[in-house]
Coordinates of C-alpha atoms in Angstrom, one line a residue:
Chain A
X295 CA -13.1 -8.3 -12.6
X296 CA -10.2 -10.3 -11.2
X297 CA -7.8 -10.7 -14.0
X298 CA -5.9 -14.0 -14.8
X299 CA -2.5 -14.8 -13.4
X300 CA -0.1 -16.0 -15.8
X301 CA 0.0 -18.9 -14.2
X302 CA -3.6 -19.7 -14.8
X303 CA -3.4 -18.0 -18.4
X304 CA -0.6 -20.6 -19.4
X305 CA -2.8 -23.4 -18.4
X306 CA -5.6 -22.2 -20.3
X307 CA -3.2 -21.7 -23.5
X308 CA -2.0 -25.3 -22.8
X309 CA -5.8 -26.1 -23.6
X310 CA -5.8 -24.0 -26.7
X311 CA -7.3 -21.1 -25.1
X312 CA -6.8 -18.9 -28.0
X313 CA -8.2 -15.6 -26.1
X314 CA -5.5 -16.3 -23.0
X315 CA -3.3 -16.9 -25.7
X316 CA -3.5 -12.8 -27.3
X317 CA -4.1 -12.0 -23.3
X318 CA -1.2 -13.2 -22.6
X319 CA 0.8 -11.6 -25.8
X320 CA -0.7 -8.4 -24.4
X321 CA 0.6 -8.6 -21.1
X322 CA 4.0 -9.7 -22.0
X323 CA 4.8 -8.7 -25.8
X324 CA 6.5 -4.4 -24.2
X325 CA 8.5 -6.2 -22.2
X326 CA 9.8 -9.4 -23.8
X327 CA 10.6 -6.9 -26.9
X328 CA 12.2 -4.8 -24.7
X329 CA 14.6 -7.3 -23.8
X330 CA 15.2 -9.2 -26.8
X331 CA 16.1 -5.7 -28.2
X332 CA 18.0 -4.5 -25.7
X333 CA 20.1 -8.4 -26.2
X334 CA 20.3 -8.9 -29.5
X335 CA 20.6 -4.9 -30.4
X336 CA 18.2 -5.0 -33.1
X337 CA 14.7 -4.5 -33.3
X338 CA 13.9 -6.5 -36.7
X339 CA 15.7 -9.5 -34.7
X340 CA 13.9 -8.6 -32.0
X341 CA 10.7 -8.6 -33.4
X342 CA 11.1 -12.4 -34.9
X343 CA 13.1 -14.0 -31.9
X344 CA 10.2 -12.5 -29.1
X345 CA 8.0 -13.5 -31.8
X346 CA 9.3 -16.9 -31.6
X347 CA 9.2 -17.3 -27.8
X348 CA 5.5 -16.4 -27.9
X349 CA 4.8 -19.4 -30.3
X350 CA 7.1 -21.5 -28.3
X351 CA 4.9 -20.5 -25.1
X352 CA 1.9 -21.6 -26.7
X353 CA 3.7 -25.1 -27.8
X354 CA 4.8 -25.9 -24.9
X355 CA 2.4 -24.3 -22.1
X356 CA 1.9 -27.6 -21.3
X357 CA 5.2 -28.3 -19.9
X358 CA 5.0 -25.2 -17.5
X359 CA 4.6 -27.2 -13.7
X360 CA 4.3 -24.1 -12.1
X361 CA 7.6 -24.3 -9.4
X362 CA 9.2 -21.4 -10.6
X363 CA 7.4 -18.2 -11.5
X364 CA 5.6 -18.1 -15.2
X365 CA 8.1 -15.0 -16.0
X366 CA 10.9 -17.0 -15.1
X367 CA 10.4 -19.7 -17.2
X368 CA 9.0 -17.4 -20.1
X369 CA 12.1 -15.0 -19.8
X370 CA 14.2 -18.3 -20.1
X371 CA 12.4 -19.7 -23.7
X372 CA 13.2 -15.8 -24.7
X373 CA 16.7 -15.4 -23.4
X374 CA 17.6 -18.8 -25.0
X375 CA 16.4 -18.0 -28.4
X376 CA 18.3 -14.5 -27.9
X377 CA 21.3 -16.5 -27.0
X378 CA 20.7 -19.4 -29.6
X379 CA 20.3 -16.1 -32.2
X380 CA 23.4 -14.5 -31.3
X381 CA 25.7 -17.7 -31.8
X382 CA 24.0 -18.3 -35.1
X383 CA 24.3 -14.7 -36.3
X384 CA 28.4 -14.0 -34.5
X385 CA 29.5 -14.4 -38.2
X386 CA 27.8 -12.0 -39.8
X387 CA 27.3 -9.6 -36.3
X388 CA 31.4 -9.2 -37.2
X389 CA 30.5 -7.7 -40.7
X390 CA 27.6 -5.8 -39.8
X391 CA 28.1 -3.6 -36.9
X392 CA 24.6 -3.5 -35.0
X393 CA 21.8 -1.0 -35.5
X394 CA 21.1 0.6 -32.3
X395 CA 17.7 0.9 -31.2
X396 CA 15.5 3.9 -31.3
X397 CA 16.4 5.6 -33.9
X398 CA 19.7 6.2 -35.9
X399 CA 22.6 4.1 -36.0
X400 CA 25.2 6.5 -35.4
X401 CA 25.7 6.5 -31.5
X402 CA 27.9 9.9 -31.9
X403 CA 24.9 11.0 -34.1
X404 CA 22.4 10.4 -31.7
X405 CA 24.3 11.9 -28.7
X406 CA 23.7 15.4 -29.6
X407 CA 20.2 14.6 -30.3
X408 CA 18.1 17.6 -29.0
X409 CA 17.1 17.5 -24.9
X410 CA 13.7 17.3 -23.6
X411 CA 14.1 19.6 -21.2
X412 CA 12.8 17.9 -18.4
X413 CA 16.5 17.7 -16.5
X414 CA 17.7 20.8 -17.6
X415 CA 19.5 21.5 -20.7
X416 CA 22.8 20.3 -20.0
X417 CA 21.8 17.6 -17.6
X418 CA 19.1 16.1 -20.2
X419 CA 22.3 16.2 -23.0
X420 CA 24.9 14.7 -20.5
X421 CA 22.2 11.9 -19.6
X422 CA 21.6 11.3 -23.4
X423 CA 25.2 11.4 -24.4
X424 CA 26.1 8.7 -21.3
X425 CA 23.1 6.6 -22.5
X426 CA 24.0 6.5 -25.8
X427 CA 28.0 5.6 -25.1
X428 CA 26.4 2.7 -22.4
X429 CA 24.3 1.3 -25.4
X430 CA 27.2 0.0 -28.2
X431 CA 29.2 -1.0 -24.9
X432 CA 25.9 -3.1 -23.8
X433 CA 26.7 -4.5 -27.1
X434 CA 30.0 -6.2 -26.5
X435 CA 29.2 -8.1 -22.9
X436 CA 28.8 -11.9 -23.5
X437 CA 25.3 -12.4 -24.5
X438 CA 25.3 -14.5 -21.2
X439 CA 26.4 -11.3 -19.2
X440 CA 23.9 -8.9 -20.9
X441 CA 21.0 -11.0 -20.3
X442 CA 22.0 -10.9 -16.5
X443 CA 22.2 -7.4 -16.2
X444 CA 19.4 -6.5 -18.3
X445 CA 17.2 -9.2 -16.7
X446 CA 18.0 -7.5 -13.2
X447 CA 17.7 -3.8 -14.8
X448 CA 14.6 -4.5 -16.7
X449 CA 12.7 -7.1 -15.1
X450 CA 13.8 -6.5 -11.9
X451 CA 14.9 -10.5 -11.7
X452 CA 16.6 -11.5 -8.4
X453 CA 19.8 -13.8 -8.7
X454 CA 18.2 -16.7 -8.2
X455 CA 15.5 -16.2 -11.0
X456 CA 18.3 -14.9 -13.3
X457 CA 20.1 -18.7 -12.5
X458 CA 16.9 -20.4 -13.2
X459 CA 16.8 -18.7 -16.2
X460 CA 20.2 -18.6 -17.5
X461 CA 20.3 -22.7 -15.9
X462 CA 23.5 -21.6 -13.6
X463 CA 23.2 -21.4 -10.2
X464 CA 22.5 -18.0 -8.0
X465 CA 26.2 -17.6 -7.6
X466 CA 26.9 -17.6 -11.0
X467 CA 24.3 -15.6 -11.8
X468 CA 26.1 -12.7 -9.4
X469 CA 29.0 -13.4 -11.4
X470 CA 27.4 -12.8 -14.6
X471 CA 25.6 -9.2 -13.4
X472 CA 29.0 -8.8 -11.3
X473 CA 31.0 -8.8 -14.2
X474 CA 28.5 -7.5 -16.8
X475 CA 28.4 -4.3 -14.4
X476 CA 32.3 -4.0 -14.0
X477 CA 32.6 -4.4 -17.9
X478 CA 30.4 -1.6 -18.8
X479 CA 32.3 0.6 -16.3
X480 CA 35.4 0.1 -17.6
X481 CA 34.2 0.4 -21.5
X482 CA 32.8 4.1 -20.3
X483 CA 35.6 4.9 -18.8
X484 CA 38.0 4.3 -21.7
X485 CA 35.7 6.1 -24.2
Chain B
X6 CA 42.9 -8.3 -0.1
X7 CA 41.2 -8.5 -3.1
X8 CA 39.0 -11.4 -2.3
X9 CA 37.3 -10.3 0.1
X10 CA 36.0 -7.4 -1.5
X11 CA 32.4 -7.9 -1.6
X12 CA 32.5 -7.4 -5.4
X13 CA 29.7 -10.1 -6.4
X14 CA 27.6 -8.9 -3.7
X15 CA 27.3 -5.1 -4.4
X16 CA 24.3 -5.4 -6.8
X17 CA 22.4 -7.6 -4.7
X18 CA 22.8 -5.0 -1.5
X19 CA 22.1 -2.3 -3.5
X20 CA 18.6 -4.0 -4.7
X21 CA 18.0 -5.1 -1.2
X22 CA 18.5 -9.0 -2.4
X23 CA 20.3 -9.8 0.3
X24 CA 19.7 -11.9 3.6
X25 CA 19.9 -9.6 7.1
X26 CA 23.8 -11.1 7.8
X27 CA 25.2 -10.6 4.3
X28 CA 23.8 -7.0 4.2
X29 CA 25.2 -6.4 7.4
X30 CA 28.5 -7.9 6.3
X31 CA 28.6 -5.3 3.1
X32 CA 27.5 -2.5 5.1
X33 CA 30.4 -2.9 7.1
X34 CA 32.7 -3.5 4.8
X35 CA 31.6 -0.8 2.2
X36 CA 32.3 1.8 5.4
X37 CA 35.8 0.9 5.7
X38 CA 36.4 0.3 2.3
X39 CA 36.5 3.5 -0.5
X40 CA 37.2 1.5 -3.4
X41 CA 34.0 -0.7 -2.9
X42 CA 32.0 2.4 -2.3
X43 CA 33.2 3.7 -5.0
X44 CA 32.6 0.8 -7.8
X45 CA 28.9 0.9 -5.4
X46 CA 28.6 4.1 -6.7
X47 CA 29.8 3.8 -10.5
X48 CA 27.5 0.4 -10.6
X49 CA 24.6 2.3 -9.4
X50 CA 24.5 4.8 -11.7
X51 CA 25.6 2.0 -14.7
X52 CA 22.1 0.1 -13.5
X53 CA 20.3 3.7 -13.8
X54 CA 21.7 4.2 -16.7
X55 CA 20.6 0.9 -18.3
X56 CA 17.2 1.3 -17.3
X57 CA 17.0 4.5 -19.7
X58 CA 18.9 2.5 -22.3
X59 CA 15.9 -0.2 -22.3
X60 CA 13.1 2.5 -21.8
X61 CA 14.5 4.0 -25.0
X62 CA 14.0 1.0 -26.9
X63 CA 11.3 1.7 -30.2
X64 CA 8.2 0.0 -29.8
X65 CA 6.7 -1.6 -32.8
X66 CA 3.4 -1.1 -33.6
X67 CA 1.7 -3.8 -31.9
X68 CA -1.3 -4.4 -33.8
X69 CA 0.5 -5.4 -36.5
X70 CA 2.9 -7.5 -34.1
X71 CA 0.2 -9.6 -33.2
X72 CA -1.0 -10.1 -36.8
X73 CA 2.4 -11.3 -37.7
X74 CA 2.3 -13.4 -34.9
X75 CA -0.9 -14.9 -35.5
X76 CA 0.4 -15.1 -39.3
X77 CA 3.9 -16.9 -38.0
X78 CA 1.6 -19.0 -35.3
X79 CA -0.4 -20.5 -38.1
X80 CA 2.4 -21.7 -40.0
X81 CA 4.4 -23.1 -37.5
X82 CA 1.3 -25.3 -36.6
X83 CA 0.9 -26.3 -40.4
X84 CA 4.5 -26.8 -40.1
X85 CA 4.4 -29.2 -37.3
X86 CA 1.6 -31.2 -38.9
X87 CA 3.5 -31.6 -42.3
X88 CA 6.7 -32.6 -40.5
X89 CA 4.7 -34.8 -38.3
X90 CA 3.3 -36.7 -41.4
X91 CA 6.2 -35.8 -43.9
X92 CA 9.2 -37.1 -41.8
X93 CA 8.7 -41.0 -42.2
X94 CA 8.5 -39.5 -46.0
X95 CA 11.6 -37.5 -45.7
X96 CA 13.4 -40.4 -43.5
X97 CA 13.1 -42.7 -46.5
X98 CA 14.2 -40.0 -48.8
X99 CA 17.5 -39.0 -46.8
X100 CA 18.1 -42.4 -46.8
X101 CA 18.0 -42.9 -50.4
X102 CA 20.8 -40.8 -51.3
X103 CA 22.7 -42.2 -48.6
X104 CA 21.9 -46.2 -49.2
X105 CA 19.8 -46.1 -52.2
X106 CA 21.6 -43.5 -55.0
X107 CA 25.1 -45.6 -54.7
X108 CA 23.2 -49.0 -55.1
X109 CA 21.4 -47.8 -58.0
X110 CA 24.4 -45.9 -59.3
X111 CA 26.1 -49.3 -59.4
X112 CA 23.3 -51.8 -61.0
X113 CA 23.1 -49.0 -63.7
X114 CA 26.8 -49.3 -64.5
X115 CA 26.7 -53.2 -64.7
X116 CA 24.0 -53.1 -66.9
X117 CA 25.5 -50.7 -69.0
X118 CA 29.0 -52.7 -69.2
X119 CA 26.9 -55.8 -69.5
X120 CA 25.3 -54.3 -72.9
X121 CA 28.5 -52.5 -74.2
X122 CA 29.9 -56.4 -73.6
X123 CA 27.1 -57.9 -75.6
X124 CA 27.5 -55.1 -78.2
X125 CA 31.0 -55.8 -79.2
X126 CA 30.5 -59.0 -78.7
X127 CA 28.1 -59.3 -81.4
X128 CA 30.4 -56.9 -83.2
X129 CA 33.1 -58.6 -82.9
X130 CA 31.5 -61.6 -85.2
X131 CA 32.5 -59.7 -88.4
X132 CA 29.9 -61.5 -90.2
X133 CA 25.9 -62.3 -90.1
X134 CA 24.8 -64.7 -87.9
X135 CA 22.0 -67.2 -88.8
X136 CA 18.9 -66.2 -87.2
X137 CA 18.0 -68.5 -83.8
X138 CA 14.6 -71.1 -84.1
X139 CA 12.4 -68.1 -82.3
X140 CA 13.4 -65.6 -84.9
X141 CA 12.7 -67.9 -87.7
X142 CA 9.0 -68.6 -86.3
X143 CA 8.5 -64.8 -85.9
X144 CA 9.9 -63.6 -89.2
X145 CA 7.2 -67.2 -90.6
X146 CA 3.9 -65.9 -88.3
X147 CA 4.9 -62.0 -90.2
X148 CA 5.4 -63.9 -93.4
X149 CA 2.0 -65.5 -93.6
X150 CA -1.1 -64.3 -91.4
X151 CA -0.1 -60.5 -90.6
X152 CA 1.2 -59.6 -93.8
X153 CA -2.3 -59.2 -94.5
X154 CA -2.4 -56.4 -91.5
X155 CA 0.8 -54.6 -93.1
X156 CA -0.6 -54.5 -96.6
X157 CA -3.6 -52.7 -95.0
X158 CA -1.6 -50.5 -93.3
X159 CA -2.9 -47.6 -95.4
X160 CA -6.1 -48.5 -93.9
X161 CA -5.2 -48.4 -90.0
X162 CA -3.9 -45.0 -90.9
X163 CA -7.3 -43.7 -91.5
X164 CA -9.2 -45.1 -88.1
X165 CA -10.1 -43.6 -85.2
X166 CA -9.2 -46.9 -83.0
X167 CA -12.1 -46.5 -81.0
X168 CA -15.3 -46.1 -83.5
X169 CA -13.9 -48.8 -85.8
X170 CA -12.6 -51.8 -83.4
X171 CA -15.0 -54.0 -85.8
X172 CA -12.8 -52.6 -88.6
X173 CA -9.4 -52.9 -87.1
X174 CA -10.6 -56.4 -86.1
X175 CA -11.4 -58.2 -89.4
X176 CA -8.4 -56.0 -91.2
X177 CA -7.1 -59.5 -92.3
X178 CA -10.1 -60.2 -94.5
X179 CA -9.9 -57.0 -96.5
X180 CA -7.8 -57.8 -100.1
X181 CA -4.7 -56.2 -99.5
X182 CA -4.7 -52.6 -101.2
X183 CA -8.5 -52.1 -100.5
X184 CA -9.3 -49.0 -100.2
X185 CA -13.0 -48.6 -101.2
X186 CA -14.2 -51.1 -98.5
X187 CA -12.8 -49.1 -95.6
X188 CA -13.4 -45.6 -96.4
X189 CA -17.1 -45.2 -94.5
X190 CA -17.0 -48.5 -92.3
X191 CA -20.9 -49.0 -91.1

């Protein structure tokens, strides 16, 4: 059996589908988590604001018209409610360092976490220890700047989709991964 | 020259995003330049790298995800109704505060200056005024055909209003200070 594109599973959720509705949650809900953690830093935020673009998809379904692809415009509800949750929460973000994802919140704690094994000893711990320095420095790009660079890490989003969803154009989109890139490069290099 | 480093463009030539000429143009560049290949390089591993950060991301447990969802869904659909119907409700109410409190606040004082004015104006009389022709035919109607009522007072007392309407309704004919007629009204 063929199954729906999003496309067609939006325009069935438009209609109140409720089953293309939970399909649709299904397909999407890994990856849309993935990224509003890997934004905001936080997986209870994380949890509510992916949450919160899923009910937004089913409000709105009906507004999708189908010229860019349903990812696109999904990824954009998301990114903007990352975005929109980040501004509201800077305040308190100053106060309340960030809880890194996957486990504790000690990046120096979690760098000598024990290695799989699969790379090798040392190259497994070296891999672990660069990950974890890249994940607190993922933390202070512009919201704008990590959502370009995890949109074309994760998703895989071309410039132009990454303008359509952060409404810039492809150029600035470049900019934004440019310069997201560059930063991180320089924040490893001074730790 | 710095600008024309290829520096916006690396990414995109290293995903393959770029058109035939451009990757061309940064091919040939990055040969002749080591500083590009070299930020090529860093930026490469950077976007490795970040792809590890996201695939360590904890995963929720997604059956209980969805219930939330469903649970959050639901609510934000009752929500939408209520506001739909409540915000005419809540308009008027905002504005009340805004138009409504002050005017009220205001008639409130007047009245109450208006009756502190009466107050010490009668006050200031020093002495008894002479009732006014409507208090004298009030204090004449008590005088004469409801005194009857008030002397029976010890009567009224007694009744349960409802059972003994008949009662309460020929209470001028009773002598005043009867008690034995209204004790067990039949």
């Amino acid at each position: 059996m063929v199954e729906p594109s999003d496309e067609e599973l939006c325009r069935r959720i438009a209609e109140r589908d409720a089953d293309a509705f939970e399909l649709m949650v299904d397909r999407h809900q890994g990856r849309a988590y993935r990224l509003a953690s890997s934004i905001l830093g936080n997986e209870a935020d994380a949890r509510d604001v992916s949450q919160d673009a899923f009910i937004r998809l089913y409000e709105s379904a009906g507004r999708f018209d189908g010229r860019s692809r349903f990812s696109t415009w999904f990824y954009r509800i998301l990114v903007n409610l990352c975005i929109d949750h980040h501004r509201r929460n800077r305040w308190w973000r100053r106060l309340a360092p960030l809880a890194s994802p996957g486990g504790g919140d000690d990046p120096d704690e979690r760098a000598f976490d024990p290695p799989s094994g699969e790379a090798g000893p040392e190259g497994e711990a070296m891999l672990k220890q660069s990950v974890s320095r890249l994940r607190p420095a993922l933390e202070k790009l512009s919201p704008q700047q990590r959502a370009a660079v995890l949109l074309q890490t994760q998703e895989g989003f071309t410039s132009r989709e990454i303008g359509e969803v952060l409404k810039c154009s492809e150029a600035t989109a470049r900019v934004h991964v440019h310069r997201g890139i560059a930063q991180l490069r320089k924040l490893m290099g001074n730790d | 020259m710095a600008e024309n480093h290829p520096d916006t463009e690396l990414i995109p030539y290293l995903r393959g995003e770029l058109s035939p000429d451009e990757r061309a143009r940064v091919r040939t560049h990055l040969e002749g330049c080591a500083q590009c290949r070299e930020s090529a390089e860093e930026s490469s591993a950077i976007v490795s790298n970040l792809a590890r950060v996201v695939d360590d991301v904890r995963e929720p447990d997604w059956a209980d995800y969805q219930r939330e969802l469903k649970r959050k869904l639901r609510a934000a659909q009752a929500g939408n109704a209520g506001v739909r119907g409540r915000w005419r409700w809540r308009r008027a109410d905002v504005r009340l505060p805004v138009f409504g409190w002050p005017s009220m606040a205001m008639a409130t004082a007047a009245v109450a200056v208006l009756a502190i004015a009466i107050v010490m104006h009668r006050g200031s009389g020093g002495s008894v005024q002479a009732p006014g022709v409507d208090q004298l035919e009030l204090q004449q109607e008590l005088s004469s055909a409801d005194v009857g009522l008030l002397a029976n007072y010890h009567v009224v007392e007694h009744l349960d209003l409802l059972e003994n309407y008949d009662v309460i309704e020929h209470l001028d004919e009773l002598e005043p200070g009867d008690r034995q007629n209204h004790e067990t009204p039949s």
